[in-house]
Tab-separated table of C-alpha atoms and ligand atoms in Angstrom:
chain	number	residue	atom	x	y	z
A	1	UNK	CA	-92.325	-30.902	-206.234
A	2	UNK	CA	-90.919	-34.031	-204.954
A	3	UNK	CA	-87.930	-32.655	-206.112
A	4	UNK	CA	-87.725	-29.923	-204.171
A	5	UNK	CA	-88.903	-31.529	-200.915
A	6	UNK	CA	-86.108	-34.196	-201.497
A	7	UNK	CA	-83.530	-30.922	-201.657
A	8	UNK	CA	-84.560	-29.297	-198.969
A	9	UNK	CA	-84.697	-32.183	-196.915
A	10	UNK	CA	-81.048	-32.579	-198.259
A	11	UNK	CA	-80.088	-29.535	-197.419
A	12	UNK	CA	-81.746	-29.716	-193.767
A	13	UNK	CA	-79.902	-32.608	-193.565
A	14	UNK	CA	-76.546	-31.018	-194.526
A	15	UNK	CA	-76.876	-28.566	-192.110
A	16	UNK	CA	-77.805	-30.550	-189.164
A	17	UNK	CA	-74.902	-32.463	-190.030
A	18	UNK	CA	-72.317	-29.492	-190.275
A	19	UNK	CA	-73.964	-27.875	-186.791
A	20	UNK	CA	-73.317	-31.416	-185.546
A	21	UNK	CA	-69.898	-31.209	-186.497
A	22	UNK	CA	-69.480	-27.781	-185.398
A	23	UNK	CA	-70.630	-28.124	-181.803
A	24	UNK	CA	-67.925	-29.255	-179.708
A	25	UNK	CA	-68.435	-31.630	-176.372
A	26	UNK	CA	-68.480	-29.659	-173.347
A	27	UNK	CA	-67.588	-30.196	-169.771
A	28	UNK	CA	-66.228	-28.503	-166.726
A	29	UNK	CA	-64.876	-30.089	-163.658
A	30	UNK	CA	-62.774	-28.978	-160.281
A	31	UNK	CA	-59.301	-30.857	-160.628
A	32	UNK	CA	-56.084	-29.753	-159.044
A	33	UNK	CA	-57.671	-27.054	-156.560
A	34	UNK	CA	-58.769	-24.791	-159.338
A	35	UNK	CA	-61.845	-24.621	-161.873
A	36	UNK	CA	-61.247	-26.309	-165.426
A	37	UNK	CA	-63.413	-26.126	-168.762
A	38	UNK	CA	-63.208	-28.317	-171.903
A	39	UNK	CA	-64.164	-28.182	-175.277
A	40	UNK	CA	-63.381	-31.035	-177.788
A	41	UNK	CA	-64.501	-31.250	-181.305
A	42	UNK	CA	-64.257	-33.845	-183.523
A	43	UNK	CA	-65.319	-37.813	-183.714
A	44	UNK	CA	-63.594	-39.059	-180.430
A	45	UNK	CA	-64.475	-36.072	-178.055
A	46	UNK	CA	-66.499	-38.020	-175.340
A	47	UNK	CA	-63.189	-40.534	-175.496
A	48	UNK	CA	-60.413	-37.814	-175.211
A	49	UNK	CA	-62.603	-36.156	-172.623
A	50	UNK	CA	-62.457	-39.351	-170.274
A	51	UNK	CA	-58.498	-39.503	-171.512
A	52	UNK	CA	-58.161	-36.346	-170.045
A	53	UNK	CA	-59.957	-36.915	-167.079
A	54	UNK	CA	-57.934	-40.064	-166.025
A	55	UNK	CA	-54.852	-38.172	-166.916
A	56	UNK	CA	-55.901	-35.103	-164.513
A	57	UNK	CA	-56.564	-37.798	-161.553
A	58	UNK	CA	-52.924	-39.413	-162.313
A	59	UNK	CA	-51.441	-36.175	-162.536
A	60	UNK	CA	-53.149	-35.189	-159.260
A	61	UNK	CA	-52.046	-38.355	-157.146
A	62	UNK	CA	-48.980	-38.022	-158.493
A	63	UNK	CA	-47.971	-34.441	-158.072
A	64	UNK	CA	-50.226	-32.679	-155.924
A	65	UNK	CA	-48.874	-31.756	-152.423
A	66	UNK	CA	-52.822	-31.394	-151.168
A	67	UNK	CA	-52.427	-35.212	-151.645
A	68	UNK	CA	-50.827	-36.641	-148.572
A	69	UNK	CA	-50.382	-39.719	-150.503
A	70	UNK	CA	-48.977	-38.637	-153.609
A	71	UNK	CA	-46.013	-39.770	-154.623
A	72	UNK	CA	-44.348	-36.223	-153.972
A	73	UNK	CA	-45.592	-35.585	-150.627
A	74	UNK	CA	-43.885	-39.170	-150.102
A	75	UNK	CA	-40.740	-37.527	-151.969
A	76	UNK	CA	-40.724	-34.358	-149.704
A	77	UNK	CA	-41.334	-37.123	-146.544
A	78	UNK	CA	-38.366	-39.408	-148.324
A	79	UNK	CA	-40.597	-42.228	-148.633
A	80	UNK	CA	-40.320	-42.599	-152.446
A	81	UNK	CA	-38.035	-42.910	-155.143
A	82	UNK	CA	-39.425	-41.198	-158.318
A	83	UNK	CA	-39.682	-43.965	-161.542
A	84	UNK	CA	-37.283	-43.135	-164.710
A	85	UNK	CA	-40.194	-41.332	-166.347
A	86	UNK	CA	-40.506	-39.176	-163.351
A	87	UNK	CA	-37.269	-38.584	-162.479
A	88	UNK	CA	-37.088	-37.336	-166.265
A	89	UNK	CA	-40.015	-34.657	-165.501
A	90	UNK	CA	-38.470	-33.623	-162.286
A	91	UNK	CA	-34.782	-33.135	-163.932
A	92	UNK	CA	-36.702	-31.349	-166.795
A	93	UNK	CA	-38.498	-29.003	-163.964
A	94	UNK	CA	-34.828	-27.978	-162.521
A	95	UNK	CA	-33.783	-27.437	-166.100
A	96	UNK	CA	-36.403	-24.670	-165.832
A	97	UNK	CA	-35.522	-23.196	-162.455
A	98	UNK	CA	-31.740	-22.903	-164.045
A	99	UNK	CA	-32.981	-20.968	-167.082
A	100	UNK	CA	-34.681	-18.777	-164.652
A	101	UNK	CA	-31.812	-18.953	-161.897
A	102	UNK	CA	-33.853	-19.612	-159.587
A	103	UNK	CA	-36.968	-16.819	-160.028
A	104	UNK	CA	-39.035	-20.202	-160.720
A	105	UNK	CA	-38.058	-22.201	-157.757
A	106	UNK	CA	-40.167	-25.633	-157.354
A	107	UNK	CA	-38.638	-26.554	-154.210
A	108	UNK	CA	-40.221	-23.938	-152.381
A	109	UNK	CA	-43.107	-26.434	-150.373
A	110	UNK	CA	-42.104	-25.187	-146.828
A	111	UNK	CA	-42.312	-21.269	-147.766
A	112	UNK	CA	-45.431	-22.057	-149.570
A	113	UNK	CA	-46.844	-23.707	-146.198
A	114	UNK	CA	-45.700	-21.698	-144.052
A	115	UNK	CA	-47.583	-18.544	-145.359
A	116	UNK	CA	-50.654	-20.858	-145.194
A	117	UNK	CA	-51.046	-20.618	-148.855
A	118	UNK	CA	-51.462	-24.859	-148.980
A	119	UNK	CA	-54.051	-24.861	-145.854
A	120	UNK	CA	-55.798	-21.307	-146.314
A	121	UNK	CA	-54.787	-20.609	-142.935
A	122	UNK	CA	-53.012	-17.504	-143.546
A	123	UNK	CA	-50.648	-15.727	-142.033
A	124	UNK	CA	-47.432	-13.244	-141.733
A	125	UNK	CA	-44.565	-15.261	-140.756
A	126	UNK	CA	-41.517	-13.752	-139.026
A	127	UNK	CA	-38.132	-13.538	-140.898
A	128	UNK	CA	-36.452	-16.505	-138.568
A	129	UNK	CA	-39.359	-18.631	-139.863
A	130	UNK	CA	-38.744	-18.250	-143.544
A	131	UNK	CA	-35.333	-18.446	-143.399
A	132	UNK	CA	-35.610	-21.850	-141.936
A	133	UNK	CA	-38.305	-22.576	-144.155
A	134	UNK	CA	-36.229	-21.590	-146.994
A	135	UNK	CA	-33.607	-24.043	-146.283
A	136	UNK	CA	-35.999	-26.768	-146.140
A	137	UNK	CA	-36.137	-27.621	-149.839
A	138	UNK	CA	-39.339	-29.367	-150.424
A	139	UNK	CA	-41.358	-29.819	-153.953
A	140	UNK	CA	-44.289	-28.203	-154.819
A	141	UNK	CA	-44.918	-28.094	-158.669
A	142	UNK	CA	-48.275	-25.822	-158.359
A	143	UNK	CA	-46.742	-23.275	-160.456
A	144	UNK	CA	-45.544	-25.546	-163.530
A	145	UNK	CA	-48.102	-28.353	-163.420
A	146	UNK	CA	-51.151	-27.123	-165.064
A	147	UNK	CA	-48.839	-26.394	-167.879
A	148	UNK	CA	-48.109	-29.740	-167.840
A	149	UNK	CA	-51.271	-31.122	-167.600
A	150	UNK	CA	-52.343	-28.973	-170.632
A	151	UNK	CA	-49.503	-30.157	-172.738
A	152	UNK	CA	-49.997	-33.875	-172.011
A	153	UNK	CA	-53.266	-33.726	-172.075
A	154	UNK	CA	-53.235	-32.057	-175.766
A	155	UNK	CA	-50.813	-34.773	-176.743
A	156	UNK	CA	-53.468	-37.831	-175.715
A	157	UNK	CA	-55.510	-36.278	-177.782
A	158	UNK	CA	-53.314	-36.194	-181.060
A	159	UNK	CA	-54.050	-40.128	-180.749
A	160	UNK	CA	-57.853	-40.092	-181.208
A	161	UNK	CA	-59.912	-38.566	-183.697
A	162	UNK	CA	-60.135	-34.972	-182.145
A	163	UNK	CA	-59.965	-32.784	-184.385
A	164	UNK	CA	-59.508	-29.646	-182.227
A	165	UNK	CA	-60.051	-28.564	-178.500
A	166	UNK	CA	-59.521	-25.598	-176.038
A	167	UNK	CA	-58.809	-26.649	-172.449
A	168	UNK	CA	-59.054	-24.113	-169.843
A	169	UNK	CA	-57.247	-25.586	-166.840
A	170	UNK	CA	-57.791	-22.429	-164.314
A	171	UNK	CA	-57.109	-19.869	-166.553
A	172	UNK	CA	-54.324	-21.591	-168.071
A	173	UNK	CA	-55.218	-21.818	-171.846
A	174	UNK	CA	-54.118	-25.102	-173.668
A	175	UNK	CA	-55.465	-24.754	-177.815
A	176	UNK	CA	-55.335	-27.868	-179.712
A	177	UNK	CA	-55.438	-28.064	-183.678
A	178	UNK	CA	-56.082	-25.312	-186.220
A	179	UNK	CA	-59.862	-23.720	-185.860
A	180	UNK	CA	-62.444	-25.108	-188.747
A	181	UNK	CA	-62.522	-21.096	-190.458
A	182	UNK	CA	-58.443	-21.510	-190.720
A	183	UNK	CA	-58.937	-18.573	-188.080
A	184	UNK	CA	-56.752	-17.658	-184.830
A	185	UNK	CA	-57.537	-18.587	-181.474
A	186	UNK	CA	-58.490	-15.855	-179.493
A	187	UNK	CA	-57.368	-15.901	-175.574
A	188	UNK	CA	-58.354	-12.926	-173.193
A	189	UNK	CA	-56.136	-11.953	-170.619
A	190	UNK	CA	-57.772	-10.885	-167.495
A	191	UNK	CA	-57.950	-7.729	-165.965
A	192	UNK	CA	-55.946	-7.780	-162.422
A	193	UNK	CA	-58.143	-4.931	-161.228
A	194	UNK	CA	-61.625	-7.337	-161.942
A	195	UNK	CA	-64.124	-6.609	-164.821
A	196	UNK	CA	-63.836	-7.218	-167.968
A	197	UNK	CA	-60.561	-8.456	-169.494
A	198	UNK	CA	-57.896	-6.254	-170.977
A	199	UNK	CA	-56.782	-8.021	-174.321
A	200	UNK	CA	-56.969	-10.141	-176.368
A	201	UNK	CA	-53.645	-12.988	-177.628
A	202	UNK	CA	-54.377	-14.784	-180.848
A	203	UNK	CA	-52.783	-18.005	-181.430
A	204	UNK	CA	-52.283	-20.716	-184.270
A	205	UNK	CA	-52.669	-24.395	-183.823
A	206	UNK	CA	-51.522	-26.132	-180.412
A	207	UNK	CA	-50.085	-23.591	-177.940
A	208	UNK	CA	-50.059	-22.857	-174.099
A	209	UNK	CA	-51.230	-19.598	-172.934
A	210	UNK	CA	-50.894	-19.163	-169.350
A	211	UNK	CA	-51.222	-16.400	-166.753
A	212	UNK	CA	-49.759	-15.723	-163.645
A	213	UNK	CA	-50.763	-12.928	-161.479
A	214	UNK	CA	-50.961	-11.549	-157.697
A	215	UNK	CA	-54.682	-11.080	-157.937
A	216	UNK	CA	-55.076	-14.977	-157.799
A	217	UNK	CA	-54.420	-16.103	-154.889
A	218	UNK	CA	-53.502	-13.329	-151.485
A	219	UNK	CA	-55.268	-12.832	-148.246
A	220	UNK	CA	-54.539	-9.511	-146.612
A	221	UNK	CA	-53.801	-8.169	-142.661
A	222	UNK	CA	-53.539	-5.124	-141.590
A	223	UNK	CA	-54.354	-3.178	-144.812
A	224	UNK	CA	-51.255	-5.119	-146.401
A	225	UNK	CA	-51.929	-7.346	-149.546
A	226	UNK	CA	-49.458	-10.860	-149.569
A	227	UNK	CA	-49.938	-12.725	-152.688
A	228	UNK	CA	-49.055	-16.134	-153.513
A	229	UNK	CA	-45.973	-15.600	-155.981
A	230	UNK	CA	-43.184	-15.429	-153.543
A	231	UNK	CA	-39.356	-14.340	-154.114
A	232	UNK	CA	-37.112	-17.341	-153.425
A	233	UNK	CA	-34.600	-14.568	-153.032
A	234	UNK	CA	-36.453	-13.608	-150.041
A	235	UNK	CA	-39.435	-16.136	-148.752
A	236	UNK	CA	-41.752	-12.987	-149.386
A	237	UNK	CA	-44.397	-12.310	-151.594
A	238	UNK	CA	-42.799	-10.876	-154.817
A	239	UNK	CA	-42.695	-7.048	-155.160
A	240	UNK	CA	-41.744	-6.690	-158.816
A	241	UNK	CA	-43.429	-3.874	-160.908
A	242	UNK	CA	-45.688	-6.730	-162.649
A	243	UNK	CA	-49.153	-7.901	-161.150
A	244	UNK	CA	-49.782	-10.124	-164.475
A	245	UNK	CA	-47.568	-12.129	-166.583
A	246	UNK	CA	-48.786	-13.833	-169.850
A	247	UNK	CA	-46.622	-16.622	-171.685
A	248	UNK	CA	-47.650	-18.423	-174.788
A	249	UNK	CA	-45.411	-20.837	-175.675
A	250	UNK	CA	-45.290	-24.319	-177.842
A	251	UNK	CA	-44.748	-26.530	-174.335
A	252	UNK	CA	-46.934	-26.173	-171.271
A	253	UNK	CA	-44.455	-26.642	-168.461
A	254	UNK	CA	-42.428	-24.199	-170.242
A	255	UNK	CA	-45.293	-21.418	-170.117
A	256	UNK	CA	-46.304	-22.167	-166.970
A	257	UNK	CA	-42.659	-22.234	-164.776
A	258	UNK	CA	-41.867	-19.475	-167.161
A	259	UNK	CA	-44.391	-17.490	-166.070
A	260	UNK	CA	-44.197	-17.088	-162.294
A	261	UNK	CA	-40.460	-16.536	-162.921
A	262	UNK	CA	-40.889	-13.385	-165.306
A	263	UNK	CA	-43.242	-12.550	-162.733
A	264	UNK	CA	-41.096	-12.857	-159.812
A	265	UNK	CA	-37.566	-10.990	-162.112
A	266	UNK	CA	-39.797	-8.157	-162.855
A	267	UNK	CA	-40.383	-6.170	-166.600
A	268	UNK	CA	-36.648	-5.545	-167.608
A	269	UNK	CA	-35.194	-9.003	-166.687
A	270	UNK	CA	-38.177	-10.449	-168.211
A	271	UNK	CA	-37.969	-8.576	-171.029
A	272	UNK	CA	-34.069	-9.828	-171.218
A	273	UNK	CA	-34.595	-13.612	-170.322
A	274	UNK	CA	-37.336	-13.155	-173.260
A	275	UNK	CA	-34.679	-11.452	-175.857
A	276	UNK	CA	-32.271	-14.559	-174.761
A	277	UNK	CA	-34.758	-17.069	-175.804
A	278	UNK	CA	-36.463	-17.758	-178.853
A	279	UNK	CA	-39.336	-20.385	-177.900
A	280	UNK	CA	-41.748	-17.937	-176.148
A	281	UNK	CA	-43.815	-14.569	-176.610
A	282	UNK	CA	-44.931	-12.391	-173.491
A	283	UNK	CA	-47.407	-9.496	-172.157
A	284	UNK	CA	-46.448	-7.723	-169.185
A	285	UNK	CA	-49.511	-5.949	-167.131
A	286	UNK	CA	-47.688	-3.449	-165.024
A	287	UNK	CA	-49.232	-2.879	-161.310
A	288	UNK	CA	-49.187	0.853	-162.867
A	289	UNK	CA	-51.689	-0.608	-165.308
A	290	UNK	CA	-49.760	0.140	-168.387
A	291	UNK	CA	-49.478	-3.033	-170.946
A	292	UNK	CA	-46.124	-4.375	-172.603
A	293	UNK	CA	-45.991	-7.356	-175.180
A	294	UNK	CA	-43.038	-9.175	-176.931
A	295	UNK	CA	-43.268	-8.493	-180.323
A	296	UNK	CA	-44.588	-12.068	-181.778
A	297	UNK	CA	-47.039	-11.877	-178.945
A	298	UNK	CA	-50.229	-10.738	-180.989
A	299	UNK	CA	-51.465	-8.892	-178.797
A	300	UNK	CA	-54.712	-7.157	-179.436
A	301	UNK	CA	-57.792	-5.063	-177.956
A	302	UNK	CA	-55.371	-2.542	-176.192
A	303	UNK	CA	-52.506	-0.287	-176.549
A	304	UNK	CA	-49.487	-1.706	-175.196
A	305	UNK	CA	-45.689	-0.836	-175.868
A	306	UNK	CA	-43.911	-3.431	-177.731
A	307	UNK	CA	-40.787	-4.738	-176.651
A	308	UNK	CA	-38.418	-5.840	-179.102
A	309	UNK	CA	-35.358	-7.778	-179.521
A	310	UNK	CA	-32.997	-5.273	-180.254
A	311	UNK	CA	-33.365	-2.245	-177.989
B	1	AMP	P1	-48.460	-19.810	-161.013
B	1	AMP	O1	-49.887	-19.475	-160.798
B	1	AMP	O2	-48.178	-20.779	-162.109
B	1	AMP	O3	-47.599	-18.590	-161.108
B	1	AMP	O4	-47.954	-20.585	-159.722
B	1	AMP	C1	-48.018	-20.004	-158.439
B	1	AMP	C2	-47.992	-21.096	-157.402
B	1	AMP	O5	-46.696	-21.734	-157.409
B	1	AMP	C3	-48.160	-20.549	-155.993
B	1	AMP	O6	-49.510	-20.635	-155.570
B	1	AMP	C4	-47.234	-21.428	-155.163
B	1	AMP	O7	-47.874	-22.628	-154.839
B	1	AMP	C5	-46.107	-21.745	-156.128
B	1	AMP	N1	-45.029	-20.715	-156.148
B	1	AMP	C6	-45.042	-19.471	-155.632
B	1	AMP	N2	-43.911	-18.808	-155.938
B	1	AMP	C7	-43.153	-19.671	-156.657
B	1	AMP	C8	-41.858	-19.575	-157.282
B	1	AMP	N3	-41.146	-18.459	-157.236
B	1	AMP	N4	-41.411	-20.665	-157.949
B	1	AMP	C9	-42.146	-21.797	-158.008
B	1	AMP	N5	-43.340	-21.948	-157.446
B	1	AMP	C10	-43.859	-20.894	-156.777
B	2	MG	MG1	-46.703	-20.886	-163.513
């Protein structure tokens, strides 16, 4: 008898311990104007959890143009010279507009302001107002640096004893390490048209999965919908055939400028920058509602067309 008491106490034991190891440290916090959720597993959680905490403040006072202080707002007011590290980040940021020529643009601060988009006063500017404002080349990294965040912040945690973790910086999905069952992670996409989401992308390891659509951010006037993805060919909200864009990629900053500028080139560049490239997959969500996907992009949950390399 005691026998048996002793095993199932083991066993109770064993399980307690596995659930214990199982659960994973959760917390959610408001950081660079948008809604973020963690989840850390693994011996060091509570410790990579303040790691990325203080790296989200740094990042913030750093980069953040809602920061008056930050050292780009002093940058855009030339009251700053940027340190060799961030000079580095900032030459690796124009590297990205290149690739895109231009379609990810992160000197677009005074467009940006001027359609209220920074103060949530919104408003229709005229065309002699955006054409100044597009000569006016200001930073604003809001489209590349929760991608960045993500990335860096998976990175801190390859030094601690974390053994995996899925960070959910606004809808921008940063996976760290290999799930426990050897499994996939799964990442919805959200439905532009509200409800429930419209597929699912399944990725192994550490990867970046990150959305950019029109249903976002936009404010409307006079029965006219302006979202916050603007043409730097134009100063005006983007009027491409997508309404979502989905990148996973290996690097975060690469997802993230990458996708506002598939966005902003529309389906068939896209779909060409994409076949020129070899470091990221894509799905397309047409503002017809139809679904495309790159053909690595494990895509699932939906019918889509695949696009493939050679067409
Ligand atoms: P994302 O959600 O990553 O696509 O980033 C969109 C945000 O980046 C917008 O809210 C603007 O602040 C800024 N933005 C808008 N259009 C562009 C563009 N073409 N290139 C770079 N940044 C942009
Ligand atoms: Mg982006």
């Amino acid at each position: 008898m005691r026998r048996v008491v002793a095993l199932v106490l083991f066993v109770c034991l064993l399980a307690a311990g596995c659930s214990f190891q199982q659960k994973p440290l959760e917390e959610t916090c408001w950081a660079m104007d948008t809604y973020m959720s963690f989840k850390l597993w693994g011996k060091d959680a509570r410790e990579g959890m303040n790691a990325i905490q203080q790296l989200l403040s740094e990042m913030e006072a750093t980069w953040s143009v809602a920061d008056d202080t930050s050292l780009l707002s002093r940058l855009n007011r030339g009251e700053a010279v940027a340190s060799k590290d961030q000079q580095r980040f900032l030459d690796a940021v124009m590297k990205l507009s290149e690739r895109t020529e231009g379609a990810f643009d992160p000197q677009l601060n005074s467009v940006i302001a001027l359609w209220g988009f920074l103060s949530d006063n919104y408003r229709v500017p005229d065309q002699a107002e955006i054409r100044t404002a597009l000569k006016d080349k200001q930073w604003n990294l809001g489209a590349v640096v929760k991608g960045y965040a993500g990335q860096q912040a998976a990175a801190l945690l390859e030094d601690l004893n974390v053994d995996r973790a899925v960070l959910n910086l606004g809808g921008n999905v940063q996976t760290y390490g290999e799930k426990a069952d050897g499994s996939p992670w799964q990442i919805a996409i959200q439905n532009p048209q509200g409800g429930d989401y419209v597929g699912i992308v399944s990725v192994f390891g550490t990867a970046s999965v990150i959305t950019s659509g029109d249903y976002q951010r936009y404010f409307e006037e006079d029965g006219i919908r302006y979202h916050h993805i603007l043409d730097p060919a134009t100063g005006y909200p983007s009027d491409s055939d997508l309404c979502s864009v989905t990148v996973i990629c290996r690097d975060g900053m690469t997802a993230d400028a990458l996708s506002t500028a598939l966005y902003v080139l529309g389906l068939e560049a896209a779909a060409e920058l994409w076949r020129q490239s070899d470091d990221f997959e894509a799905v397309f969500i047409l503002s017809t509602g139809d679904i495309y996907a790159t053909e690595g992009a494990a895509l699932s949950g939906c019918e889509y067309e695949v696009i493939y390399r050679e067409d």
